[in-house]
Structure formats: structure tokens, C-alpha cells
Short mmCIF file of N, CA, C and O and ligand atoms in Angstrom, two decimals:
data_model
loop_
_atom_site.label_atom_id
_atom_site.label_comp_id
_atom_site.label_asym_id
_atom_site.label_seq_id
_atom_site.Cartn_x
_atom_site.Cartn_y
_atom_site.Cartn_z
N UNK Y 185 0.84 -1.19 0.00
CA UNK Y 185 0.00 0.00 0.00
C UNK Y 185 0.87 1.24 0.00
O UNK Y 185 2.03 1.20 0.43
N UNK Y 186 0.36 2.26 -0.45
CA UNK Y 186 1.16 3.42 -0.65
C UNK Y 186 0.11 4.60 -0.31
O UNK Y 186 -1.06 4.72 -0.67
N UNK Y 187 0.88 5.42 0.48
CA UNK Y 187 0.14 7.02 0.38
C UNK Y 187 0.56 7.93 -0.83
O UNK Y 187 1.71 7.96 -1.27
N UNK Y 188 -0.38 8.57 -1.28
CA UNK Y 188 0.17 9.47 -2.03
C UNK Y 188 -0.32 10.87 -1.60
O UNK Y 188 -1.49 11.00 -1.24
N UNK Y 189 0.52 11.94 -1.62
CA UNK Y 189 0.19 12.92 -1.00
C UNK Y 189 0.76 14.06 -1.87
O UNK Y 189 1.83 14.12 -2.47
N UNK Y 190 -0.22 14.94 -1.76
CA UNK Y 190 -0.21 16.06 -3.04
C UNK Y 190 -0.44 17.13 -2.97
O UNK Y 190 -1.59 17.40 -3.32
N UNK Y 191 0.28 18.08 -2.59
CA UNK Y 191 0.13 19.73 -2.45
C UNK Y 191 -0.20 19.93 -4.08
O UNK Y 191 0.30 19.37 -5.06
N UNK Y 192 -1.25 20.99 -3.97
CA UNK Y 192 -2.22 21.29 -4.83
C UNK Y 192 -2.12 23.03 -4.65
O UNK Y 192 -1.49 23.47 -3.68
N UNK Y 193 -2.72 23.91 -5.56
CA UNK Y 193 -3.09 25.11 -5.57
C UNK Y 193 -4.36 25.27 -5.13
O UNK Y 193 -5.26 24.90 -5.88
N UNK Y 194 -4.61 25.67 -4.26
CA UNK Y 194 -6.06 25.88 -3.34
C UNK Y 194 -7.65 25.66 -4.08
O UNK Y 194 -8.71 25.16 -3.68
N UNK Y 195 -7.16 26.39 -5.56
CA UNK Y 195 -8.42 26.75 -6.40
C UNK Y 195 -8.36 25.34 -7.19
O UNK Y 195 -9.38 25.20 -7.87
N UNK Y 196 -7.56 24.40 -7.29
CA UNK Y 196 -7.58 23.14 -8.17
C UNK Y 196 -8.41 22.24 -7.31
O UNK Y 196 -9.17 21.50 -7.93
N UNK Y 197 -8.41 22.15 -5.88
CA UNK Y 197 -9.33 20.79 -5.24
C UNK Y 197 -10.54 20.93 -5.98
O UNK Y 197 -10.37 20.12 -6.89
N UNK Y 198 -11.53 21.40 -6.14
CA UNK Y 198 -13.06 20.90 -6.84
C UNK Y 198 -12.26 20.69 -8.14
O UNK Y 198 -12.56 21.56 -8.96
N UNK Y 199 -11.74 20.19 -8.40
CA UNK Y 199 -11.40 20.14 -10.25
C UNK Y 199 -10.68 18.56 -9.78
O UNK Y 199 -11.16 17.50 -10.18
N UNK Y 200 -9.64 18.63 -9.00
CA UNK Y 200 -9.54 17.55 -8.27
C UNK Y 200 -10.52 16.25 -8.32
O UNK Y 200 -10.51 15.09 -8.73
N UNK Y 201 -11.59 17.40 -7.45
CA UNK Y 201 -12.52 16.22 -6.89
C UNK Y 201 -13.62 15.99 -7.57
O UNK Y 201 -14.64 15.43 -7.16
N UNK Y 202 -13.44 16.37 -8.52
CA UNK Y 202 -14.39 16.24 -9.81
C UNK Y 202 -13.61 15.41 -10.46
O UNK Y 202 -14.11 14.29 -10.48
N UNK Y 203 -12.80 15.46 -10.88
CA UNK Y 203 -11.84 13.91 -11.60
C UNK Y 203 -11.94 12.87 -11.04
O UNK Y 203 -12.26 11.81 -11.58
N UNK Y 204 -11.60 13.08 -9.60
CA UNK Y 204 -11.93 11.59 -8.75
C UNK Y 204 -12.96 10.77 -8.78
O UNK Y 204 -13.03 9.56 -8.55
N UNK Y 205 -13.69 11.48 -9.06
CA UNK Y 205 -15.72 11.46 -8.94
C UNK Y 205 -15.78 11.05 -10.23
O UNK Y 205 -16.47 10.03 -10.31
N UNK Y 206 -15.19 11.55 -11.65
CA UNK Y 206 -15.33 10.85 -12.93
C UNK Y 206 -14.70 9.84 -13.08
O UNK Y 206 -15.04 9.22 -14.08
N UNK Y 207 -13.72 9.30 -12.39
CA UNK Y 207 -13.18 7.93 -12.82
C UNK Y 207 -13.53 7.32 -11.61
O UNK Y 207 -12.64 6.68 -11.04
N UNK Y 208 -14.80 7.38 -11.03
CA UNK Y 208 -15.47 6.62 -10.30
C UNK Y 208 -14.32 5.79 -9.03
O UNK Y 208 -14.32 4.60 -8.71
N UNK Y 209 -13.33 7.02 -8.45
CA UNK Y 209 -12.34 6.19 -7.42
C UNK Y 209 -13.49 6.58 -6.38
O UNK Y 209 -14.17 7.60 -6.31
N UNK Y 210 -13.47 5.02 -5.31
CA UNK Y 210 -14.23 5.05 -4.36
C UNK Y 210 -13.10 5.36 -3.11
O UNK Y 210 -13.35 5.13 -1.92
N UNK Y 211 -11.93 5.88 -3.57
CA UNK Y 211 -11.00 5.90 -2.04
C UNK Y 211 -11.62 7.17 -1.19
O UNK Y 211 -12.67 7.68 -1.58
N UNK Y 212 -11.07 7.56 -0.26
CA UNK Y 212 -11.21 7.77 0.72
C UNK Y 212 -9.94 9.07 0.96
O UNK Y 212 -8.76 8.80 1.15
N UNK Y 213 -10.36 10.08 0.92
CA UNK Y 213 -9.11 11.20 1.37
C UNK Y 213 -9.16 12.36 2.21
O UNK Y 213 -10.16 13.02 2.47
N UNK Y 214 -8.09 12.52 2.58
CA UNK Y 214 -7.82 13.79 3.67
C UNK Y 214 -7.46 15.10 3.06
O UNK Y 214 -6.60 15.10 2.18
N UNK Y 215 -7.82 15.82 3.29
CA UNK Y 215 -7.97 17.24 2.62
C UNK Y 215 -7.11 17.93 3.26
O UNK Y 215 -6.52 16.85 3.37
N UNK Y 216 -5.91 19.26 4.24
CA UNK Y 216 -5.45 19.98 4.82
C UNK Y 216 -5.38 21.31 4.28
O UNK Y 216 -4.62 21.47 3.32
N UNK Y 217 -5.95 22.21 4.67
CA UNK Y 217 -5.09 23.14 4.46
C UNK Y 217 -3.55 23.85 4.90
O UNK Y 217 -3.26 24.39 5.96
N UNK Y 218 -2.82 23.66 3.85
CA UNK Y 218 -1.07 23.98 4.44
C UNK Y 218 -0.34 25.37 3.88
O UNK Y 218 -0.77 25.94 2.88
N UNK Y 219 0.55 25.74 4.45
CA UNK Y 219 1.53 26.76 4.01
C UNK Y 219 2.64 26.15 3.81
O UNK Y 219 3.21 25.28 4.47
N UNK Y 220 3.07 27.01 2.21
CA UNK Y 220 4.50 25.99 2.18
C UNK Y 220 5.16 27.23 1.13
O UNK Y 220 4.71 28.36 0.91
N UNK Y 221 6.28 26.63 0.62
CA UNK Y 221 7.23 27.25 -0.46
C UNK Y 221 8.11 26.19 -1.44
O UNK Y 221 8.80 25.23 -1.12
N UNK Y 222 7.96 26.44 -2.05
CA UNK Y 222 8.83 25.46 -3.40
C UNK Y 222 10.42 26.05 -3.38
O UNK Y 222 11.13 26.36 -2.42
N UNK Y 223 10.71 26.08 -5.01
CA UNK Y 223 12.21 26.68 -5.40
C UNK Y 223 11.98 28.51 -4.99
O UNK Y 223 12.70 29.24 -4.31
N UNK Y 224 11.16 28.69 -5.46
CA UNK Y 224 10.74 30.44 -5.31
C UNK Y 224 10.64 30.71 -3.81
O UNK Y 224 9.59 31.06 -3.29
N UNK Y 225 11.53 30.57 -3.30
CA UNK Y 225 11.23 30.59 -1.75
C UNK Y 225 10.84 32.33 -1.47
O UNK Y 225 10.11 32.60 -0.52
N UNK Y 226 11.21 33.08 -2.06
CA UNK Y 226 10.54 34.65 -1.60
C UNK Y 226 9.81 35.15 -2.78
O UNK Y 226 10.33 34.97 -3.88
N UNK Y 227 8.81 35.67 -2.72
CA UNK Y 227 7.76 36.28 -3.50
C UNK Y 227 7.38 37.73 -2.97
O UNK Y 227 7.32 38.01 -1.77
N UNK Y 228 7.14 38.60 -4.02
CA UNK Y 228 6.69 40.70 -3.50
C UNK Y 228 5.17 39.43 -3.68
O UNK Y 228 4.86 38.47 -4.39
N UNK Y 229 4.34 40.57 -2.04
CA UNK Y 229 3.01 40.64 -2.50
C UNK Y 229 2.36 42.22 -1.93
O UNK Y 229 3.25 42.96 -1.50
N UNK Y 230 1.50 42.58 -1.91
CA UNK Y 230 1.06 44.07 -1.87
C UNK Y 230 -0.27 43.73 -1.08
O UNK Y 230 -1.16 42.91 -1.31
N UNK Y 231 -0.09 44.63 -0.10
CA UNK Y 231 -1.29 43.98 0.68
C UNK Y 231 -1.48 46.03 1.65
O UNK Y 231 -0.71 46.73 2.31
N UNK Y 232 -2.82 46.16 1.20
CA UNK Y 232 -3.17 47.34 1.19
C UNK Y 232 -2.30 48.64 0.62
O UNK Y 232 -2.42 49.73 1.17
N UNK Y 233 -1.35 48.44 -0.59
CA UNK Y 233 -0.69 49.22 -1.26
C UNK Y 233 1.01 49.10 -0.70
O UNK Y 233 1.99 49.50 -1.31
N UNK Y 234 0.97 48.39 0.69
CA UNK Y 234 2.11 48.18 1.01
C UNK Y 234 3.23 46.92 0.34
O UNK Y 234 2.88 45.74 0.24
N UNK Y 235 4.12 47.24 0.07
CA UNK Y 235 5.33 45.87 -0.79
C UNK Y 235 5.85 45.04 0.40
O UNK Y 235 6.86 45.43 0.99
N UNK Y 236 5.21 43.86 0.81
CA UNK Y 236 5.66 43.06 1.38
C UNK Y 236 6.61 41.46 0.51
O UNK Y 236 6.37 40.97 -0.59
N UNK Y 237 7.76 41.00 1.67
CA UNK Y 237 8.20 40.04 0.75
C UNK Y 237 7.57 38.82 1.86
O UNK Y 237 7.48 38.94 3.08
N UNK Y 238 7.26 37.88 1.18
CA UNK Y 238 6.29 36.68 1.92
C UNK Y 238 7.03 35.02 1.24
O UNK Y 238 7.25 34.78 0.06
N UNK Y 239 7.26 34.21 2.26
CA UNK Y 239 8.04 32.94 1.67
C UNK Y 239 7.12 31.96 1.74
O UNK Y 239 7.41 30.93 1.13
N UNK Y 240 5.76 31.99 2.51
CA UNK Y 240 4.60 31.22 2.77
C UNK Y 240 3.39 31.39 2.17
O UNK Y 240 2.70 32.37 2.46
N UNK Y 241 2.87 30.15 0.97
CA UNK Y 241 2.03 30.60 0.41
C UNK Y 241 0.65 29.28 0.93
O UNK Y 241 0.94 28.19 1.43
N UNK Y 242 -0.46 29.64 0.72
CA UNK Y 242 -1.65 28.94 1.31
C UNK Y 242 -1.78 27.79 0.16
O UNK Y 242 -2.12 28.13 -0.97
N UNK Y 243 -1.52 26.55 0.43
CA UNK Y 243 -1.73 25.80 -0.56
C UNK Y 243 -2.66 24.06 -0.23
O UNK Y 243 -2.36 23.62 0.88
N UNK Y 244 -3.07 23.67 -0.56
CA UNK Y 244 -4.22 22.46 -0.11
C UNK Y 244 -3.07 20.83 -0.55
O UNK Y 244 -2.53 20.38 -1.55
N UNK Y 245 -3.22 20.42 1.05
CA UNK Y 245 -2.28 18.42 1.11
C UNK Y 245 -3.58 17.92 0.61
O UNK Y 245 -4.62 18.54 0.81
N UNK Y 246 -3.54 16.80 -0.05
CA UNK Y 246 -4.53 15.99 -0.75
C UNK Y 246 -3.55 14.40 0.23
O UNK Y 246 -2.33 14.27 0.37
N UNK Y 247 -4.40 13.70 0.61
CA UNK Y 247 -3.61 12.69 1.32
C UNK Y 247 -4.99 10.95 0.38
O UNK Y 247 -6.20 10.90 0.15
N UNK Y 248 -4.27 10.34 0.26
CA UNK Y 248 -4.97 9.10 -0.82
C UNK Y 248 -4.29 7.35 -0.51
O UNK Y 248 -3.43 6.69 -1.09
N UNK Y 249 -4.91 7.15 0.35
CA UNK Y 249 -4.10 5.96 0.46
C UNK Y 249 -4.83 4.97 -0.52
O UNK Y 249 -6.03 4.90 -0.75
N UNK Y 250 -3.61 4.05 -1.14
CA UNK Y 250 -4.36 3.26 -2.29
C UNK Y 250 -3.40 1.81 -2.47
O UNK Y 250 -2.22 1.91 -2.16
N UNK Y 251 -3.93 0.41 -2.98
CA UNK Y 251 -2.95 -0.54 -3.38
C UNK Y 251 -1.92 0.08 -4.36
O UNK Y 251 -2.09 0.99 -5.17
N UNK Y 252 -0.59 -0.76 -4.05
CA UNK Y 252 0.48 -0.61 -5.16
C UNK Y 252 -0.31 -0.33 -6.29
O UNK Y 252 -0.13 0.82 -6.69
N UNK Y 253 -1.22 -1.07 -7.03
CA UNK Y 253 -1.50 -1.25 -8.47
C UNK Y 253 -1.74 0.26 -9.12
O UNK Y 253 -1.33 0.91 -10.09
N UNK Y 254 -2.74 0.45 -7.89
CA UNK Y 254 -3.77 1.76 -8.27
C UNK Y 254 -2.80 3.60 -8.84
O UNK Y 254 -3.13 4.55 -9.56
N UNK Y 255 -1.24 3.15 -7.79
CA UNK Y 255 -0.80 4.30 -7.70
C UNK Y 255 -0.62 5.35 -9.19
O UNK Y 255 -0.77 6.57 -9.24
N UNK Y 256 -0.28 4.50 -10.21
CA UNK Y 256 -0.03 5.35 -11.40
C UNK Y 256 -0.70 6.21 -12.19
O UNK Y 256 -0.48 7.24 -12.83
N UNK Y 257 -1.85 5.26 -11.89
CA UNK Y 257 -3.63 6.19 -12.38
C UNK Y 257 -4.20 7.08 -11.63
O UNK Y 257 -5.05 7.89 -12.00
N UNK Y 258 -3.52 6.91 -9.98
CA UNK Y 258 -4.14 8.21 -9.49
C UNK Y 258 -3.27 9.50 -9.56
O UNK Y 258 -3.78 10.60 -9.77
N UNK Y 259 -2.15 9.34 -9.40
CA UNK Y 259 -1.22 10.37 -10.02
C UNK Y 259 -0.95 10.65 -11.33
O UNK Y 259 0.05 11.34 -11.56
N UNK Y 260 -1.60 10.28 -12.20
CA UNK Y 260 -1.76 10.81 -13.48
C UNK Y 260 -3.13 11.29 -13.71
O UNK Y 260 -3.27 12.06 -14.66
N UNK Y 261 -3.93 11.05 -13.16
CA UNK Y 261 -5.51 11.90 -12.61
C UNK Y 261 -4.80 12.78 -12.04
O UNK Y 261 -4.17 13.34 -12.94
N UNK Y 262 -4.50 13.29 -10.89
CA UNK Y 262 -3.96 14.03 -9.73
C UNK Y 262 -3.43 15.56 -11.26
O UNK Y 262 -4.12 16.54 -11.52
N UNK Y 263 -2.22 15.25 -11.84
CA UNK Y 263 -1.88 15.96 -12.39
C UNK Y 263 -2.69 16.53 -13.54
O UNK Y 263 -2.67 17.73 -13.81
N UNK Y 264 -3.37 15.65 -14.19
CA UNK Y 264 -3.88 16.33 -15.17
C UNK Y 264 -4.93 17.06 -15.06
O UNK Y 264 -5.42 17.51 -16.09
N UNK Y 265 -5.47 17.33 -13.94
CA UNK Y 265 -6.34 17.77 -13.12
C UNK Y 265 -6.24 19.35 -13.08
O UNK Y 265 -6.88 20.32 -13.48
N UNK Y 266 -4.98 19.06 -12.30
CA UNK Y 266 -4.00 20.39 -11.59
C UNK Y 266 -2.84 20.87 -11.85
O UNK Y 266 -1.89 21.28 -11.17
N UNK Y 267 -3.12 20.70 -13.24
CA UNK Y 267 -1.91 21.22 -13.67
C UNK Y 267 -1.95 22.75 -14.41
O UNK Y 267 -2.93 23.03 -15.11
N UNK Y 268 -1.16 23.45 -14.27
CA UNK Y 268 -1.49 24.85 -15.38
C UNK Y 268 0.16 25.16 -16.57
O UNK Y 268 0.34 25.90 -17.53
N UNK Y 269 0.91 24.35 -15.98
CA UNK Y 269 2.46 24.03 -16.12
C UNK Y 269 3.46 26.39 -15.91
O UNK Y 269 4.35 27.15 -16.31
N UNK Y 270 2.26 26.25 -14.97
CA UNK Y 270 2.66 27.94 -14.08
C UNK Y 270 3.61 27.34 -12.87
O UNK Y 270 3.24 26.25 -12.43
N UNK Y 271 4.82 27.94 -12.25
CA UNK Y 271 5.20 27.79 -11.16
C UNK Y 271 4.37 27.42 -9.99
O UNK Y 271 3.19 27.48 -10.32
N UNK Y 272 4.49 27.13 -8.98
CA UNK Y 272 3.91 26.61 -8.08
C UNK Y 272 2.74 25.67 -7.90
O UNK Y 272 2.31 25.43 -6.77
N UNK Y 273 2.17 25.12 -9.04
CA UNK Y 273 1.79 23.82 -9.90
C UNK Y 273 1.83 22.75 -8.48
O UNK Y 273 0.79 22.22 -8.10
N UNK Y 274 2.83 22.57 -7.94
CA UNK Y 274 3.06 21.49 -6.75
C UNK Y 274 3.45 20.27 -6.55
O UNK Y 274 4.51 20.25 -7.17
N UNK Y 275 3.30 19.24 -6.09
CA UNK Y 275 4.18 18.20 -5.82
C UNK Y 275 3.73 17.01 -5.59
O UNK Y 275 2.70 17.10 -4.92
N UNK Y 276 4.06 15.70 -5.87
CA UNK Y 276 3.41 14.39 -5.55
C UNK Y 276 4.48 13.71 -4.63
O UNK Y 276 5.61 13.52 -5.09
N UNK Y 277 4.17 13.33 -3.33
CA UNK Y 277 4.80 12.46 -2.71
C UNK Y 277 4.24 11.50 -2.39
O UNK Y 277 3.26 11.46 -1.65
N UNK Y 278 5.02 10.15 -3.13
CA UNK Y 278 4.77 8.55 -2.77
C UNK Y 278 4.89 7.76 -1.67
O UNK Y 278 6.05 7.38 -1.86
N UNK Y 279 4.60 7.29 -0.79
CA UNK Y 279 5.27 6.93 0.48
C UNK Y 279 4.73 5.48 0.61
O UNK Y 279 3.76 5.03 -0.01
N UNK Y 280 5.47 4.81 1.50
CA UNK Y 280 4.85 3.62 1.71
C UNK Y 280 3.95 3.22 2.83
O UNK Y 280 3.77 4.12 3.65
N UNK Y 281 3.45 2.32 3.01
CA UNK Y 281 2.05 2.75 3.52
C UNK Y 281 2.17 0.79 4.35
O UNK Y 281 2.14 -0.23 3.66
N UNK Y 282 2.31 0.82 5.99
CA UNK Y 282 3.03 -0.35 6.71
C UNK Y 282 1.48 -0.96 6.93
O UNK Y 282 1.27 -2.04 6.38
N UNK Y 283 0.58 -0.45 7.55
CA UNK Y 283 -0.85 -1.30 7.95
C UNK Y 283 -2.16 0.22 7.62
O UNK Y 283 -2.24 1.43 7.41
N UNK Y 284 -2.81 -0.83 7.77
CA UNK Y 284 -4.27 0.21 7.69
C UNK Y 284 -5.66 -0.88 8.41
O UNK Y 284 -6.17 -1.89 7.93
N UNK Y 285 -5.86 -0.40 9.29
CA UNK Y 285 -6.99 -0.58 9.91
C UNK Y 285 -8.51 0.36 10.07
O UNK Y 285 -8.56 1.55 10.39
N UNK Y 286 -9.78 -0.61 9.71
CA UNK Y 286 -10.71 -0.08 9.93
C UNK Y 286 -11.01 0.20 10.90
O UNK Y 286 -11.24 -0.79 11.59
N UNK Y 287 -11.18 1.30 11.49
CA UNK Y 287 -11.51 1.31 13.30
C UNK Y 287 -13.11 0.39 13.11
O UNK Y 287 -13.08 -0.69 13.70
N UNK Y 288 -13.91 0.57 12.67
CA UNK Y 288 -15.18 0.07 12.69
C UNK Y 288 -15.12 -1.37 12.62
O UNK Y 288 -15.78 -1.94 13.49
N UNK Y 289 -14.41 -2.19 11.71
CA UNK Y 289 -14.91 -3.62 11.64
C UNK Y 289 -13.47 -4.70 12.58
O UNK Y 289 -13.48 -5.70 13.29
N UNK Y 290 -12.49 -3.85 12.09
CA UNK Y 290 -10.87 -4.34 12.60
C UNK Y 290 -10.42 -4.69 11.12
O UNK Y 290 -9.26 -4.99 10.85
N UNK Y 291 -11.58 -4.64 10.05
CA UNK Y 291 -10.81 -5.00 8.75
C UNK Y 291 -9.21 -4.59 8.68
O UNK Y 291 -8.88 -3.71 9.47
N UNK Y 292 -8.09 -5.17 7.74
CA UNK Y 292 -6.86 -4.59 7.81
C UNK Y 292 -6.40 -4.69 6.17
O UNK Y 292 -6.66 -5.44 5.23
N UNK Y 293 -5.65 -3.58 6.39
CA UNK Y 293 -5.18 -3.49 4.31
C UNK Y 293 -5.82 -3.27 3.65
O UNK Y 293 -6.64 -2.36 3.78
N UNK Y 294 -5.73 -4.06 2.59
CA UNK Y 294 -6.53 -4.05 1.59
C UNK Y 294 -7.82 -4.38 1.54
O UNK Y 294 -8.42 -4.44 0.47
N UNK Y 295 -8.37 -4.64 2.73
CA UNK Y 295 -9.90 -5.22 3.16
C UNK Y 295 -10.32 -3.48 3.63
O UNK Y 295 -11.41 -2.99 3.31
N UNK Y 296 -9.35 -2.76 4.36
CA UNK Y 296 -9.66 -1.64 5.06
C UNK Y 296 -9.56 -0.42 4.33
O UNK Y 296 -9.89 0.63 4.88
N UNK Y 297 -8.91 -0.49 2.48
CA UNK Y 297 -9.34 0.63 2.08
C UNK Y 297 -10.59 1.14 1.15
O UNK Y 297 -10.75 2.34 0.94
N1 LIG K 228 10.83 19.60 -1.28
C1 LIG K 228 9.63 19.84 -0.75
N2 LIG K 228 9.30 19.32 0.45
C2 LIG K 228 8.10 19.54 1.00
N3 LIG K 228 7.15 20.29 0.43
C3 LIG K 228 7.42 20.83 -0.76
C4 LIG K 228 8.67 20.65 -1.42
N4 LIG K 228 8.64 21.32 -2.60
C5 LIG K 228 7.43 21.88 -2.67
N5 LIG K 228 6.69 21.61 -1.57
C6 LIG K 228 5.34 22.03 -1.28
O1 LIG K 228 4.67 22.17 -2.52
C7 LIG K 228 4.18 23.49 -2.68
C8 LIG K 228 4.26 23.88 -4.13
O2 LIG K 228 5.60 23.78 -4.56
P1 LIG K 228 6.00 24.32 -5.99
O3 LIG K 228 5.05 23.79 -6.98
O4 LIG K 228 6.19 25.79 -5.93
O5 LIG K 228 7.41 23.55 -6.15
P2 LIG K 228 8.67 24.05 -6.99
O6 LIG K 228 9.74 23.04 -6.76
O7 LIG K 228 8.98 25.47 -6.64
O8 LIG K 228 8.18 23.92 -8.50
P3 LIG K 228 7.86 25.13 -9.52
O9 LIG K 228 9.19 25.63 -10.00
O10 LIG K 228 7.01 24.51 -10.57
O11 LIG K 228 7.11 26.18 -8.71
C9 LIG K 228 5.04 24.31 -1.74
O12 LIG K 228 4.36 25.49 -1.33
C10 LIG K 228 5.27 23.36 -0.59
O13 LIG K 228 4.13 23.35 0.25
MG1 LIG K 229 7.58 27.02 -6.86
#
């Protein structure tokens, strides 16, 4: 099993979750809202006419736990989704994924996603 986890541009989740919803994935995900920074670590922004420099921008974790098989199709959904190929576009991290339990039944794994 693998997590996949995906900083997104705030305004891409319903476009997101409208893809998910068209290729009929029944998984199960965690939403966050996060602050982060890429390569562009300082950015000017103007905030009531004043020039501020800001390294933290508001951006949405997408969290997806799924079997090995599934991972390639959801990260190629994931991107084509949210992509604009503009800077700060964002990031896919793969991770591996040790147990998963249903709190409700005790199902485990692949019974539990
Ligand atoms: N190495 C990293 N580790 C953890 N989080 C990261 C990393 N790189 C990017 N992020 C997260 O992803 C968000 C979007 O990153 P971003 O798309 O700007 O990456 P980038 O490497 O600067 O690519 P680009 O040049 O396309 O902007 C960041 O705000 C941060 O939350
Ligand atoms: Mg960037």
C-alpha cells in the first residue's frame, strides 16, 4: 500500500474532486489546508498598497491511500487535473504505507481501504 500525498493550488481541489468522482475512485481522502514554499522561496506581495516580501504561500495536502497497483492512475488523474504548467503547480509524494486498519470492523489493508 502506498500514500500518495499532493500539495495542490487551493483553487484546483473541486477540479480535483471532480476527476476523482469521474473515474469513479471510491477511495477515501484527507484534505489539509497547508503553508509551504517550493524553489521560489521569496515572492513581492502588496497587501493594502504596502510591498511586502512573503516565503509562505496557502496551498491544499490531498492525502490518498491506495494498493500498489492503483498508484499510477491516481497520479496521473492528480496531475492532469492540476496542472497549469505555471510555477507553483506542486508536488506528488509517494510513500509507503506499513498497515491500515478499519476502526469500525478491525478489517486490515486491503480489506480496510
Ligand atoms: N521539497 C519539498 N518538500 C516539501 N514540500 C514541498 C517541497 N517542494 C514543494 N513543496 C510544497 O509544494 C508546494 C508547491 O511547490 P512548488 O510547486 O512551488 O514547487 P517548486 O519546486 O517550486 O516547483 P515550480 O518551480 O514549478 O514552482 C510548496 O508550497 C510546498 O508546500
Ligand atoms: Mg515554486
Amino acid at each position: 500500500m502506498k500514500k500518495i500525498e499532493a500539495i495542490i493550488r487551493t483553487d484546483k481541489l473541486e477540479d480535483l474532486k471532480r476527476a476523482f468522482s469521474t473515474k469513479g475512485f471510491t477511495h477515501g481522502m484527507t484534505v489539509s489546508q497547508v503553508l509551504g514554499y517550493g524553489k521560489q522561496i521569496a515572492f513581492t506581495e502588496y497587501v493594502r498598497g504596502q510591498k511586502i516580501e512573503t516565503t509562505l504561500l496557502s496551498k491544499i495536502k490531498i492525502e490518498v491511500v491506495c494498493i500498489d497497483e492503483e498508484v499510477d492512475e491516481i497520479v496521473n488523474v492528480i496531475i492532469n487535473a492540476v496542472k497549469t504548467e505555471e510555477v507553483g503547480d506542486g508536488k506528488i509524494f509517494v510513500q509507503p504505507v506499513e498497515r491500515v486498519i478499519r476502526i469500525r470492523t478491525g478489517e486490515e489493508d486491503n480489506l480496510a481501504l
